[in-house]
């Protein structure tokens, strides 16, 4: 039971949040508030759980695990289908995004709700004067989460308001900080987290020192590309190498084992947002429930791009990434005029949507009718650390070695045994090598929310979508999301991103 105590605490936070709409005219005696709550290590820890809950799910079906997927749909791996309530997703997939898009609005709100909870923990740290070492580790998590929140905000919206205090005074007039200022704050927070978090926790789901180092490696790599284009490759390589040299993580020998529920906190996982079937109160996310296609009685929200599927290498990784056949779970399925009974098989080409499904996370145990599931929302795993290091250092012996480990694993081979049939060709230029790393990342991290950001920072959104059957031709204006319209009504000082 102990290993899931943080997950239980997240649910307690959800119950607390659900009471926040209490009529203010009623007697509020006994209600929790920042003034009478953040006085113990346990109180601070509950605040951390609240910030994680907001990041994962927001108030309901919000947050990164649900609404945030739309903001990555402009990549060439992810799509939806036309009809019903899917236009909100197609806005991202087809570059028709607008200021009223509900997924953009709710993702923004969830990220700032997470920041607000983290700010309360940070601001009230000095209320706790005992068990200082544990207190500081708890607060270190809040710094990490706030840094991660702003990292998402910066990549999706560019310069955003930096809210670092708990007071609401002036929030309706706050200006957007520059993208440079936001990244400086991210580095500052992540560095504090790096210096205070432990190597490991006894409970799963908590960010540790290696999560902070991985975040910093990601941030430095991103800053090296669009829009800042500052050369932080050496910084990215340094932080990635610190994780690698720790010996704390390894690639799973089989790629498919990454997505087995019982193994979801295995040797490759650095930090994920997650729930737990075992506690009976877990909730499903878009990494477990709506991936089911129509034939499987699913919500049909997301599917794989056909061109991406066709270009994907035929290896063990492809089979673990895509659903190419659907098990019929509803009546009325007809293929070529012939009814297919429940339990029958329909190939993706013959399906209603005509797109491959997404197999990753499908062992999360979700029950569609009760919404109970144990899906994780991926943030960082060790393979990404290897890829960051390789991209940052270029075609050195170490760069080749770490990238080739990922390539060998995809073929089911021993990662430490060279194989000329699988390994990347030697002698590449820096530019050619980094392009090879990006291509490998597209396959390795398909549907993990990373492809869109890779395309943006390398300014390749346009070329990646050149054969999209429905999308308009994207421009640099499509690299950032619009500031939600209702946020600008509340605060007219929030200038809009170009093109919206």
Short mmCIF file of C-alpha atoms in Angstrom, two decimals, residues 244 249-255 268 317 382-383 385-387 389-390 397-419 422-424 433 440 444:
data_model
loop_
_atom_site.label_atom_id
_atom_site.label_comp_id
_atom_site.label_asym_id
_atom_site.label_seq_id
_atom_site.Cartn_x
_atom_site.Cartn_y
_atom_site.Cartn_z
CA UNK A 244 23.66 8.12 -17.76
CA UNK A 249 18.58 3.45 -15.25
CA UNK A 250 18.75 1.02 -18.14
CA UNK A 251 16.84 0.38 -21.34
CA UNK A 252 14.26 -2.36 -21.02
CA UNK A 253 15.55 -5.29 -23.09
CA UNK A 254 12.20 -5.49 -24.91
CA UNK A 255 10.49 -2.31 -26.07
CA UNK A 268 13.75 2.77 -17.87
CA UNK A 317 8.90 -1.39 -31.82
CA UNK A 382 15.93 6.76 -20.07
CA UNK A 383 15.83 6.30 -23.85
CA UNK A 385 18.29 10.80 -22.08
CA UNK A 386 20.38 8.72 -24.48
CA UNK A 387 18.83 10.48 -27.48
CA UNK A 389 23.05 13.17 -25.32
CA UNK A 390 23.53 11.81 -28.84
CA UNK A 397 31.82 7.60 -30.57
CA UNK A 398 29.62 8.11 -27.51
CA UNK A 399 26.88 9.73 -29.57
CA UNK A 400 26.83 6.80 -31.97
CA UNK A 401 26.96 4.30 -29.12
CA UNK A 402 23.93 5.64 -27.25
CA UNK A 403 21.84 6.12 -30.37
CA UNK A 404 22.71 2.63 -31.58
CA UNK A 405 21.58 1.17 -28.27
CA UNK A 406 18.09 2.48 -29.02
CA UNK A 407 18.22 1.16 -32.58
CA UNK A 408 19.37 -2.30 -31.50
CA UNK A 409 16.65 -2.58 -28.87
CA UNK A 410 14.04 -1.79 -31.54
CA UNK A 411 15.21 -4.88 -33.46
CA UNK A 412 15.16 -7.10 -30.39
CA UNK A 413 18.97 -7.27 -30.22
CA UNK A 414 21.41 -6.94 -27.36
CA UNK A 415 21.96 -3.22 -26.97
CA UNK A 416 25.68 -3.51 -26.27
CA UNK A 417 26.57 -5.70 -29.25
CA UNK A 418 27.42 -3.79 -32.46
CA UNK A 419 25.51 -4.84 -35.55
CA UNK A 422 21.23 -2.11 -37.64
CA UNK A 423 23.69 0.51 -36.40
CA UNK A 424 23.72 3.99 -37.90
CA UNK A 433 23.70 12.77 -37.56
CA UNK A 440 14.89 7.84 -34.41
CA UNK A 444 10.95 5.71 -30.37
#
